């Protein structure tokens, strides 16, 4: 899953702002590099990011979604606002990627009746304050319990199991140790019975381990992606598509090779 941020302030530094042509060019390059899904967002969720009004978010997203859907590209939209979900679904979005796991008023009811998939992500607190003092009794147990409950709520609302993806929410109200425990526990999350999405790309955990600035975290991010894949993650949300796809190809070739 390649990330296209129609923002000016994403932490990764590769946001394209309000430039439709740049967003489409970035998406096309990611597809050429091997992405299977494009995830577009117009509101940064990094701590301290500027809030974007839902009307403005939809204004930026709808033309991008319509253009990509028209090309037959599987398109996911990263939003936590119900009105934006409705607008992008009408424009042809195939997936709603919600860091708030469809907990906003009306969100579940807005997405459940259609054909679009949903990514339900775990977050402790809200983006403005979530990194101040994240605390868990049992991070893996609590995240799995939350996602299991949200998946069940989605099923009750009418989502078929094939339309649900779960995400532990790397960096969303988590310390480095919490993130590492969750990545190691990908098999436990996968045992809930839904595909697991992992997004560690360029995040501060990669910086904390390598000491690298955001623009220099591709290699560390690829290592995290391979580790997650090796533990059963089915979707990898990444900025550096070409490097990640190449690494997966090499790793898969070795996994699939005959033993003698
Ligand atoms: N991470 C970010 C945003 N959306 N969605 C899911 N499902 N999982 C994630 O880990 C995730 C997400 C943060 O990354 P990015 O979009 O690059 O940054 P920003 O929020 O600053 O635009």
PDB file of C-alpha atoms and ligand atoms in Angstrom:
ATOM      1  CA  UNK A   1       0.000   0.000   0.000  1.00  0.00           C
ATOM      2  CA  UNK A   2       1.616   3.214  -1.195  1.00  0.00           C
ATOM      3  CA  UNK A   3       0.934   6.415   0.758  1.00  0.00           C
ATOM      4  CA  UNK A   4      -0.104   9.617  -1.013  1.00  0.00           C
ATOM      5  CA  UNK A   5      -0.514  12.530   1.401  1.00  0.00           C
ATOM      6  CA  UNK A   6      -2.467  15.486  -0.007  1.00  0.00           C
ATOM      7  CA  UNK A   7      -1.141  17.512   2.926  1.00  0.00           C
ATOM      8  CA  UNK A   8       1.521  20.136   3.455  1.00  0.00           C
ATOM      9  CA  UNK A   9       2.582  18.959   6.918  1.00  0.00           C
ATOM     10  CA  UNK A  10       2.867  15.167   6.945  1.00  0.00           C
ATOM     11  CA  UNK A  11       5.690  13.959   9.160  1.00  0.00           C
ATOM     12  CA  UNK A  12       7.205  11.974   6.310  1.00  0.00           C
ATOM     13  CA  UNK A  13       7.941  15.178   4.387  1.00  0.00           C
ATOM     14  CA  UNK A  14       6.509  13.916   1.088  1.00  0.00           C
ATOM     15  CA  UNK A  15       3.067  15.542   1.203  1.00  0.00           C
ATOM     16  CA  UNK A  16       1.926  17.039  -2.115  1.00  0.00           C
ATOM     17  CA  UNK A  17      -0.448  19.625  -0.594  1.00  0.00           C
ATOM     18  CA  UNK A  18      -3.333  20.695  -2.776  1.00  0.00           C
ATOM     19  CA  UNK A  19      -1.694  19.680  -6.083  1.00  0.00           C
ATOM     20  CA  UNK A  20      -3.904  17.130  -7.880  1.00  0.00           C
ATOM     21  CA  UNK A  21      -1.434  16.497 -10.689  1.00  0.00           C
ATOM     22  CA  UNK A  22       1.371  15.847  -8.186  1.00  0.00           C
ATOM     23  CA  UNK A  23      -0.821  13.449  -6.191  1.00  0.00           C
ATOM     24  CA  UNK A  24      -1.695  11.489  -9.340  1.00  0.00           C
ATOM     25  CA  UNK A  25       1.918  11.446 -10.511  1.00  0.00           C
ATOM     26  CA  UNK A  26       3.016  10.099  -7.126  1.00  0.00           C
ATOM     27  CA  UNK A  27       0.306   7.415  -7.220  1.00  0.00           C
ATOM     28  CA  UNK A  28       1.273   6.380 -10.778  1.00  0.00           C
ATOM     29  CA  UNK A  29       4.909   6.065  -9.799  1.00  0.00           C
ATOM     30  CA  UNK A  30       3.974   3.902  -6.810  1.00  0.00           C
ATOM     31  CA  UNK A  31       1.888   1.636  -9.037  1.00  0.00           C
ATOM     32  CA  UNK A  32       4.777   1.350 -11.496  1.00  0.00           C
ATOM     33  CA  UNK A  33       6.985   0.463  -8.524  1.00  0.00           C
ATOM     34  CA  UNK A  34       4.650  -2.374  -7.534  1.00  0.00           C
ATOM     35  CA  UNK A  35       2.050  -0.960  -5.131  1.00  0.00           C
ATOM     36  CA  UNK A  36      -1.240  -2.889  -5.107  1.00  0.00           C
ATOM     37  CA  UNK A  37      -3.279  -0.253  -3.260  1.00  0.00           C
ATOM     38  CA  UNK A  38      -2.950   3.537  -3.026  1.00  0.00           C
ATOM     39  CA  UNK A  39      -3.855   5.130   0.330  1.00  0.00           C
ATOM     40  CA  UNK A  40      -4.685   8.825   0.053  1.00  0.00           C
ATOM     41  CA  UNK A  41      -5.110  11.185   2.981  1.00  0.00           C
ATOM     42  CA  UNK A  42      -5.563  14.933   3.393  1.00  0.00           C
ATOM     43  CA  UNK A  43      -5.169  15.366   7.145  1.00  0.00           C
ATOM     44  CA  UNK A  44      -1.929  14.659   8.940  1.00  0.00           C
ATOM     45  CA  UNK A  45      -2.349  12.674  12.169  1.00  0.00           C
ATOM     46  CA  UNK A  46       1.132  13.392  13.479  1.00  0.00           C
ATOM     47  CA  UNK A  47       1.230  14.927  16.970  1.00  0.00           C
ATOM     48  CA  UNK A  48       0.581  18.669  16.738  1.00  0.00           C
ATOM     49  CA  UNK A  49      -0.599  18.589  13.109  1.00  0.00           C
ATOM     50  CA  UNK A  50      -2.967  21.294  11.895  1.00  0.00           C
ATOM     51  CA  UNK A  51      -6.600  20.172  11.878  1.00  0.00           C
ATOM     52  CA  UNK A  52      -8.250  20.170   8.440  1.00  0.00           C
ATOM     53  CA  UNK A  53     -11.969  20.928   8.120  1.00  0.00           C
ATOM     54  CA  UNK A  54     -13.875  17.923   6.718  1.00  0.00           C
ATOM     55  CA  UNK A  55     -15.174  20.049   3.818  1.00  0.00           C
ATOM     56  CA  UNK A  56     -11.609  20.990   2.856  1.00  0.00           C
ATOM     57  CA  UNK A  57     -10.445  17.395   3.325  1.00  0.00           C
ATOM     58  CA  UNK A  58     -13.181  16.153   0.980  1.00  0.00           C
ATOM     59  CA  UNK A  59     -12.444  18.928  -1.541  1.00  0.00           C
ATOM     60  CA  UNK A  60      -8.840  17.719  -1.807  1.00  0.00           C
ATOM     61  CA  UNK A  61      -9.615  13.998  -1.765  1.00  0.00           C
ATOM     62  CA  UNK A  62     -12.603  13.583  -4.076  1.00  0.00           C
ATOM     63  CA  UNK A  63     -10.817  14.497  -7.354  1.00  0.00           C
ATOM     64  CA  UNK A  64      -7.864  12.233  -6.486  1.00  0.00           C
ATOM     65  CA  UNK A  65     -10.150   9.318  -5.603  1.00  0.00           C
ATOM     66  CA  UNK A  66     -12.276   9.836  -8.718  1.00  0.00           C
ATOM     67  CA  UNK A  67      -9.210   9.927 -10.983  1.00  0.00           C
ATOM     68  CA  UNK A  68      -7.606   6.821  -9.430  1.00  0.00           C
ATOM     69  CA  UNK A  69     -10.887   4.876  -9.298  1.00  0.00           C
ATOM     70  CA  UNK A  70     -11.431   5.767 -12.961  1.00  0.00           C
ATOM     71  CA  UNK A  71      -8.086   4.132 -13.756  1.00  0.00           C
ATOM     72  CA  UNK A  72      -9.167   0.971 -11.939  1.00  0.00           C
ATOM     73  CA  UNK A  73      -6.615   1.430  -9.144  1.00  0.00           C
ATOM     74  CA  UNK A  74      -7.678   0.059  -5.733  1.00  0.00           C
ATOM     75  CA  UNK A  75      -7.960   3.237  -3.692  1.00  0.00           C
ATOM     76  CA  UNK A  76      -8.059   3.540   0.086  1.00  0.00           C
ATOM     77  CA  UNK A  77      -8.828   6.812   1.872  1.00  0.00           C
ATOM     78  CA  UNK A  78      -7.263   7.703   5.210  1.00  0.00           C
ATOM     79  CA  UNK A  79      -9.890   9.706   7.103  1.00  0.00           C
ATOM     80  CA  UNK A  80     -11.680   9.750  10.453  1.00  0.00           C
ATOM     81  CA  UNK A  81     -14.516  12.058   9.396  1.00  0.00           C
ATOM     82  CA  UNK A  82     -17.910  10.616   8.520  1.00  0.00           C
ATOM     83  CA  UNK A  83     -18.755  13.314   5.961  1.00  0.00           C
ATOM     84  CA  UNK A  84     -15.461  12.689   4.180  1.00  0.00           C
ATOM     85  CA  UNK A  85     -16.102   8.933   4.135  1.00  0.00           C
ATOM     86  CA  UNK A  86     -19.463   9.540   2.480  1.00  0.00           C
ATOM     87  CA  UNK A  87     -17.958  11.859  -0.136  1.00  0.00           C
ATOM     88  CA  UNK A  88     -15.090   9.558  -1.112  1.00  0.00           C
ATOM     89  CA  UNK A  89     -17.279   6.457  -1.194  1.00  0.00           C
ATOM     90  CA  UNK A  90     -19.538   8.277  -3.650  1.00  0.00           C
ATOM     91  CA  UNK A  91     -16.408   9.080  -5.702  1.00  0.00           C
ATOM     92  CA  UNK A  92     -15.490   5.371  -5.895  1.00  0.00           C
ATOM     93  CA  UNK A  93     -13.172   4.651  -2.950  1.00  0.00           C
ATOM     94  CA  UNK A  94     -12.576   0.929  -2.362  1.00  0.00           C
ATOM     95  CA  UNK A  95     -11.466   1.164   1.253  1.00  0.00           C
ATOM     96  CA  UNK A  96     -11.833   3.477   4.239  1.00  0.00           C
ATOM     97  CA  UNK A  97      -8.688   3.550   6.366  1.00  0.00           C
ATOM     98  CA  UNK A  98      -9.762   4.962   9.716  1.00  0.00           C
ATOM     99  CA  UNK A  99      -7.252   5.588  12.503  1.00  0.00           C
ATOM    100  CA  UNK A 100     -10.291   5.918  14.801  1.00  0.00           C
ATOM    101  CA  UNK A 101     -11.694   2.479  13.798  1.00  0.00           C
ATOM    102  CA  UNK A 102     -15.131   3.836  12.741  1.00  0.00           C
ATOM    103  CA  UNK A 103     -15.880   5.178  16.231  1.00  0.00           C
ATOM    104  CA  UNK A 104     -16.955   8.668  15.074  1.00  0.00           C
ATOM    105  CA  UNK A 105     -20.668   9.310  15.088  1.00  0.00           C
ATOM    106  CA  UNK A 106     -22.292   7.853  11.989  1.00  0.00           C
ATOM    107  CA  UNK A 107     -19.046   6.392  10.619  1.00  0.00           C
ATOM    108  CA  UNK A 108     -19.967   2.722  10.949  1.00  0.00           C
ATOM    109  CA  UNK A 109     -23.383   3.298   9.398  1.00  0.00           C
ATOM    110  CA  UNK A 110     -21.859   5.335   6.571  1.00  0.00           C
ATOM    111  CA  UNK A 111     -19.446   2.601   5.441  1.00  0.00           C
ATOM    112  CA  UNK A 112     -21.181  -0.673   6.363  1.00  0.00           C
ATOM    113  CA  UNK A 113     -23.884  -0.774   3.670  1.00  0.00           C
ATOM    114  CA  UNK A 114     -21.577  -0.396   0.660  1.00  0.00           C
ATOM    115  CA  UNK A 115     -18.939  -2.619  -0.930  1.00  0.00           C
ATOM    116  CA  UNK A 116     -15.866  -0.813   0.402  1.00  0.00           C
ATOM    117  CA  UNK A 117     -13.460  -2.492   2.798  1.00  0.00           C
ATOM    118  CA  UNK A 118     -12.395  -0.915   6.075  1.00  0.00           C
ATOM    119  CA  UNK A 119      -9.104  -0.771   7.937  1.00  0.00           C
ATOM    120  CA  UNK A 120      -9.782  -0.591  11.680  1.00  0.00           C
ATOM    121  CA  UNK A 121      -6.758   0.836  13.498  1.00  0.00           C
ATOM    122  CA  UNK A 122      -5.910   0.997  17.202  1.00  0.00           C
ATOM    123  CA  UNK A 123      -4.982   4.383  18.682  1.00  0.00           C
ATOM    124  CA  UNK A 124      -4.624   5.308  22.358  1.00  0.00           C
ATOM    125  CA  UNK A 125      -5.882   8.870  22.952  1.00  0.00           C
ATOM    126  CA  UNK A 126      -5.998  11.355  20.091  1.00  0.00           C
ATOM    127  CA  UNK A 127      -3.282  12.567  17.734  1.00  0.00           C
ATOM    128  CA  UNK A 128      -2.630  15.846  19.585  1.00  0.00           C
ATOM    129  CA  UNK A 129      -1.609  14.192  22.867  1.00  0.00           C
ATOM    130  CA  UNK A 130      -1.193  10.476  22.179  1.00  0.00           C
ATOM    131  CA  UNK A 131       2.617  10.407  22.422  1.00  0.00           C
ATOM    132  CA  UNK A 132       2.835  12.272  25.757  1.00  0.00           C
ATOM    133  CA  UNK A 133       2.648   9.272  28.122  1.00  0.00           C
ATOM    134  CA  UNK A 134       1.345   6.127  26.428  1.00  0.00           C
ATOM    135  CA  UNK A 135       0.570   3.471  29.023  1.00  0.00           C
ATOM    136  CA  UNK A 136      -0.755  -0.102  28.898  1.00  0.00           C
ATOM    137  CA  UNK A 137      -1.099  -2.964  31.366  1.00  0.00           C
ATOM    138  CA  UNK A 138      -0.630  -5.434  28.514  1.00  0.00           C
ATOM    139  CA  UNK A 139      -0.169  -3.701  25.185  1.00  0.00           C
ATOM    140  CA  UNK A 140      -0.643  -6.767  22.982  1.00  0.00           C
ATOM    141  CA  UNK A 141      -3.667  -8.014  24.932  1.00  0.00           C
ATOM    142  CA  UNK A 142      -5.340  -4.601  24.986  1.00  0.00           C
ATOM    143  CA  UNK A 143      -4.746  -3.849  21.305  1.00  0.00           C
ATOM    144  CA  UNK A 144      -5.987  -7.309  20.247  1.00  0.00           C
ATOM    145  CA  UNK A 145      -9.056  -6.976  22.488  1.00  0.00           C
ATOM    146  CA  UNK A 146      -9.896  -3.531  21.100  1.00  0.00           C
ATOM    147  CA  UNK A 147      -9.508  -4.625  17.472  1.00  0.00           C
ATOM    148  CA  UNK A 148     -11.467  -7.816  18.093  1.00  0.00           C
ATOM    149  CA  UNK A 149     -14.310  -5.722  19.553  1.00  0.00           C
ATOM    150  CA  UNK A 150     -14.255  -3.252  16.660  1.00  0.00           C
ATOM    151  CA  UNK A 151     -14.248  -6.091  14.111  1.00  0.00           C
ATOM    152  CA  UNK A 152     -17.216  -7.630  15.902  1.00  0.00           C
ATOM    153  CA  UNK A 153     -19.039  -4.283  15.862  1.00  0.00           C
ATOM    154  CA  UNK A 154     -18.327  -4.016  12.139  1.00  0.00           C
ATOM    155  CA  UNK A 155     -19.694  -7.533  11.558  1.00  0.00           C
ATOM    156  CA  UNK A 156     -22.838  -6.627  13.509  1.00  0.00           C
ATOM    157  CA  UNK A 157     -23.222  -3.519  11.358  1.00  0.00           C
ATOM    158  CA  UNK A 158     -23.144  -5.631   8.197  1.00  0.00           C
ATOM    159  CA  UNK A 159     -19.496  -5.918   7.140  1.00  0.00           C
ATOM    160  CA  UNK A 160     -18.606  -9.323   5.716  1.00  0.00           C
ATOM    161  CA  UNK A 161     -15.334 -10.679   7.137  1.00  0.00           C
ATOM    162  CA  UNK A 162     -13.612 -10.213   3.731  1.00  0.00           C
ATOM    163  CA  UNK A 163     -14.145  -6.442   3.997  1.00  0.00           C
ATOM    164  CA  UNK A 164     -12.263  -6.031   7.304  1.00  0.00           C
ATOM    165  CA  UNK A 165      -8.552  -5.346   7.857  1.00  0.00           C
ATOM    166  CA  UNK A 166      -6.968  -4.770  11.297  1.00  0.00           C
ATOM    167  CA  UNK A 167      -4.001  -2.547  12.180  1.00  0.00           C
ATOM    168  CA  UNK A 168      -2.161  -2.276  15.545  1.00  0.00           C
ATOM    169  CA  UNK A 169      -1.482   1.437  14.869  1.00  0.00           C
ATOM    170  CA  UNK A 170       2.296   1.705  15.125  1.00  0.00           C
ATOM    171  CA  UNK A 171       3.176   5.061  16.735  1.00  0.00           C
ATOM    172  CA  UNK A 172      -0.399   5.963  17.696  1.00  0.00           C
ATOM    173  CA  UNK A 173      -0.134   6.313  21.485  1.00  0.00           C
ATOM    174  CA  UNK A 174       2.784   3.887  21.764  1.00  0.00           C
ATOM    175  CA  UNK A 175       6.347   3.967  23.060  1.00  0.00           C
ATOM    176  CA  UNK A 176       9.167   2.263  21.175  1.00  0.00           C
ATOM    177  CA  UNK A 177       8.763  -0.810  23.402  1.00  0.00           C
ATOM    178  CA  UNK A 178       5.013  -0.907  22.735  1.00  0.00           C
ATOM    179  CA  UNK A 179       5.643  -0.740  18.971  1.00  0.00           C
ATOM    180  CA  UNK A 180       8.243  -3.499  19.119  1.00  0.00           C
ATOM    181  CA  UNK A 181       5.980  -5.737  21.213  1.00  0.00           C
ATOM    182  CA  UNK A 182       3.116  -5.220  18.753  1.00  0.00           C
ATOM    183  CA  UNK A 183       5.258  -5.967  15.697  1.00  0.00           C
ATOM    184  CA  UNK A 184       6.505  -9.166  17.339  1.00  0.00           C
ATOM    185  CA  UNK A 185       2.898 -10.046  18.171  1.00  0.00           C
ATOM    186  CA  UNK A 186       1.622  -9.771  14.586  1.00  0.00           C
ATOM    187  CA  UNK A 187       0.761 -13.513  14.616  1.00  0.00           C
ATOM    188  CA  UNK A 188      -1.499 -12.996  17.667  1.00  0.00           C
ATOM    189  CA  UNK A 189      -3.339 -10.207  15.877  1.00  0.00           C
ATOM    190  CA  UNK A 190      -3.624 -12.309  12.706  1.00  0.00           C
ATOM    191  CA  UNK A 191      -5.245 -15.072  14.777  1.00  0.00           C
ATOM    192  CA  UNK A 192      -8.317 -12.841  15.136  1.00  0.00           C
ATOM    193  CA  UNK A 193      -9.020 -14.009  11.583  1.00  0.00           C
ATOM    194  CA  UNK A 194      -8.620 -10.817   9.540  1.00  0.00           C
ATOM    195  CA  UNK A 195      -5.765  -9.588   7.348  1.00  0.00           C
ATOM    196  CA  UNK A 196      -3.313  -7.425   9.301  1.00  0.00           C
ATOM    197  CA  UNK A 197      -2.027  -4.082   7.980  1.00  0.00           C
ATOM    198  CA  UNK A 198       1.194  -2.634   9.411  1.00  0.00           C
ATOM    199  CA  UNK A 199       2.405   0.934   8.959  1.00  0.00           C
ATOM    200  CA  UNK A 200       5.852   1.572  10.413  1.00  0.00           C
ATOM    201  CA  UNK A 201       7.216   3.449   7.396  1.00  0.00           C
ATOM    202  CA  UNK A 202       9.571   6.333   8.292  1.00  0.00           C
ATOM    203  CA  UNK A 203       8.012   6.571  11.758  1.00  0.00           C
ATOM    204  CA  UNK A 204       9.814   7.782  14.857  1.00  0.00           C
ATOM    205  CA  UNK A 205      10.440   4.199  16.006  1.00  0.00           C
ATOM    206  CA  UNK A 206      12.696   3.818  12.960  1.00  0.00           C
ATOM    207  CA  UNK A 207      14.402   7.089  13.888  1.00  0.00           C
ATOM    208  CA  UNK A 208      14.789   6.020  17.519  1.00  0.00           C
ATOM    209  CA  UNK A 209      16.516   2.787  16.491  1.00  0.00           C
ATOM    210  CA  UNK A 210      18.713   4.136  13.681  1.00  0.00           C
ATOM    211  CA  UNK A 211      19.259   7.756  14.721  1.00  0.00           C
ATOM    212  CA  UNK A 212      18.193   8.783  11.196  1.00  0.00           C
ATOM    213  CA  UNK A 213      16.169  11.844  10.171  1.00  0.00           C
ATOM    214  CA  UNK A 214      12.810  11.227   8.520  1.00  0.00           C
ATOM    215  CA  UNK A 215      14.129  11.408   4.944  1.00  0.00           C
ATOM    216  CA  UNK A 216      16.777   8.767   5.677  1.00  0.00           C
ATOM    217  CA  UNK A 217      14.642   6.012   7.122  1.00  0.00           C
ATOM    218  CA  UNK A 218      13.920   3.938   3.994  1.00  0.00           C
ATOM    219  CA  UNK A 219      16.281   1.073   4.852  1.00  0.00           C
ATOM    220  CA  UNK A 220      15.064   0.891   8.445  1.00  0.00           C
ATOM    221  CA  UNK A 221      11.466   1.009   7.220  1.00  0.00           C
ATOM    222  CA  UNK A 222      12.076  -1.836   4.778  1.00  0.00           C
ATOM    223  CA  UNK A 223      13.488  -3.947   7.612  1.00  0.00           C
ATOM    224  CA  UNK A 224      10.349  -3.295   9.685  1.00  0.00           C
ATOM    225  CA  UNK A 225       8.119  -4.135   6.705  1.00  0.00           C
ATOM    226  CA  UNK A 226       9.921  -7.436   6.048  1.00  0.00           C
ATOM    227  CA  UNK A 227       9.777  -8.348   9.720  1.00  0.00           C
ATOM    228  CA  UNK A 228       6.024  -7.638   9.809  1.00  0.00           C
ATOM    229  CA  UNK A 229       5.471  -9.632   6.609  1.00  0.00           C
ATOM    230  CA  UNK A 230       7.485 -12.545   7.988  1.00  0.00           C
ATOM    231  CA  UNK A 231       5.144 -12.564  10.999  1.00  0.00           C
ATOM    232  CA  UNK A 232       1.994 -12.580   8.887  1.00  0.00           C
ATOM    233  CA  UNK A 233       1.176  -8.956   7.999  1.00  0.00           C
ATOM    234  CA  UNK A 234      -0.703  -8.960   4.686  1.00  0.00           C
ATOM    235  CA  UNK A 235      -0.691  -5.228   3.868  1.00  0.00           C
ATOM    236  CA  UNK A 236       2.317  -2.946   4.351  1.00  0.00           C
ATOM    237  CA  UNK A 237       1.566   0.790   4.353  1.00  0.00           C
ATOM    238  CA  UNK A 238       4.739   2.438   3.051  1.00  0.00           C
ATOM    239  CA  UNK A 239       6.203   5.608   1.556  1.00  0.00           C
ATOM    240  CA  UNK A 240       9.147   3.867  -0.164  1.00  0.00           C
ATOM    241  CA  UNK A 241       7.255   1.485  -2.433  1.00  0.00           C
ATOM    242  CA  UNK A 242      10.065   0.525  -4.806  1.00  0.00           C
ATOM    243  CA  UNK A 243      12.507  -0.408  -2.050  1.00  0.00           C
ATOM    244  CA  UNK A 244       9.856  -2.343  -0.119  1.00  0.00           C
ATOM    245  CA  UNK A 245       8.646  -4.272  -3.181  1.00  0.00           C
ATOM    246  CA  UNK A 246      12.211  -5.160  -4.191  1.00  0.00           C
ATOM    247  CA  UNK A 247      12.967  -6.405  -0.684  1.00  0.00           C
ATOM    248  CA  UNK A 248       9.778  -8.488  -0.616  1.00  0.00           C
ATOM    249  CA  UNK A 249      10.592 -10.005  -4.032  1.00  0.00           C
ATOM    250  CA  UNK A 250      14.050 -11.078  -2.902  1.00  0.00           C
ATOM    251  CA  UNK A 251      12.786 -12.400   0.412  1.00  0.00           C
ATOM    252  CA  UNK A 252       9.929 -14.306  -1.289  1.00  0.00           C
ATOM    253  CA  UNK A 253      12.301 -15.850  -3.850  1.00  0.00           C
ATOM    254  CA  UNK A 254      14.435 -17.201  -1.032  1.00  0.00           C
ATOM    255  CA  UNK A 255      11.414 -18.389   0.960  1.00  0.00           C
ATOM    256  CA  UNK A 256      10.039 -20.188  -2.103  1.00  0.00           C
ATOM    257  CA  UNK A 257      13.303 -21.709  -3.316  1.00  0.00           C
ATOM    258  CA  UNK A 258      13.671 -25.467  -3.179  1.00  0.00           C
ATOM    259  CA  UNK A 259      15.813 -26.715  -0.306  1.00  0.00           C
ATOM    260  CA  UNK A 260      18.250 -28.747  -2.419  1.00  0.00           C
TER     261      UNK A 260
HETATM  262  N1  LIG B   1      -0.094   5.921   9.951  1.00  0.00           N
HETATM  263  C1  LIG B   1      -0.279   7.195   9.560  1.00  0.00           C
HETATM  264  C2  LIG B   1      -1.475   7.585   8.959  1.00  0.00           C
HETATM  265  N2  LIG B   1      -2.455   6.699   8.731  1.00  0.00           N
HETATM  266  N3  LIG B   1      -3.276   4.473   8.827  1.00  0.00           N
HETATM  267  C3  LIG B   1      -3.113   3.198   9.180  1.00  0.00           C
HETATM  268  N4  LIG B   1      -4.068   2.287   8.932  1.00  0.00           N
HETATM  269  N5  LIG B   1      -1.965   2.767   9.804  1.00  0.00           N
HETATM  270  C4  LIG B   1      -0.935   3.605  10.086  1.00  0.00           C
HETATM  271  O1  LIG B   1       0.070   3.158  10.683  1.00  0.00           O
HETATM  272  C5  LIG B   1      -1.079   4.988   9.713  1.00  0.00           C
HETATM  273  C6  LIG B   1      -2.294   5.398   9.086  1.00  0.00           C
HETATM  274  C7  LIG B   1       0.812   8.206   9.748  1.00  0.00           C
HETATM  275  O2  LIG B   1       1.618   8.243   8.601  1.00  0.00           O
HETATM  276  P1  LIG B   1       1.520   9.326   7.394  1.00  0.00           P
HETATM  277  O3  LIG B   1       0.220   9.258   6.696  1.00  0.00           O
HETATM  278  O4  LIG B   1       2.701   9.163   6.521  1.00  0.00           O
HETATM  279  O5  LIG B   1       1.710  10.690   8.136  1.00  0.00           O
HETATM  280  P2  LIG B   1       0.741  11.885   8.484  1.00  0.00           P
HETATM  281  O6  LIG B   1      -0.337  11.382   9.385  1.00  0.00           O
HETATM  282  O7  LIG B   1       1.657  12.882   9.150  1.00  0.00           O
HETATM  283  O8  LIG B   1       0.172  12.397   7.175  1.00  0.00           O
END
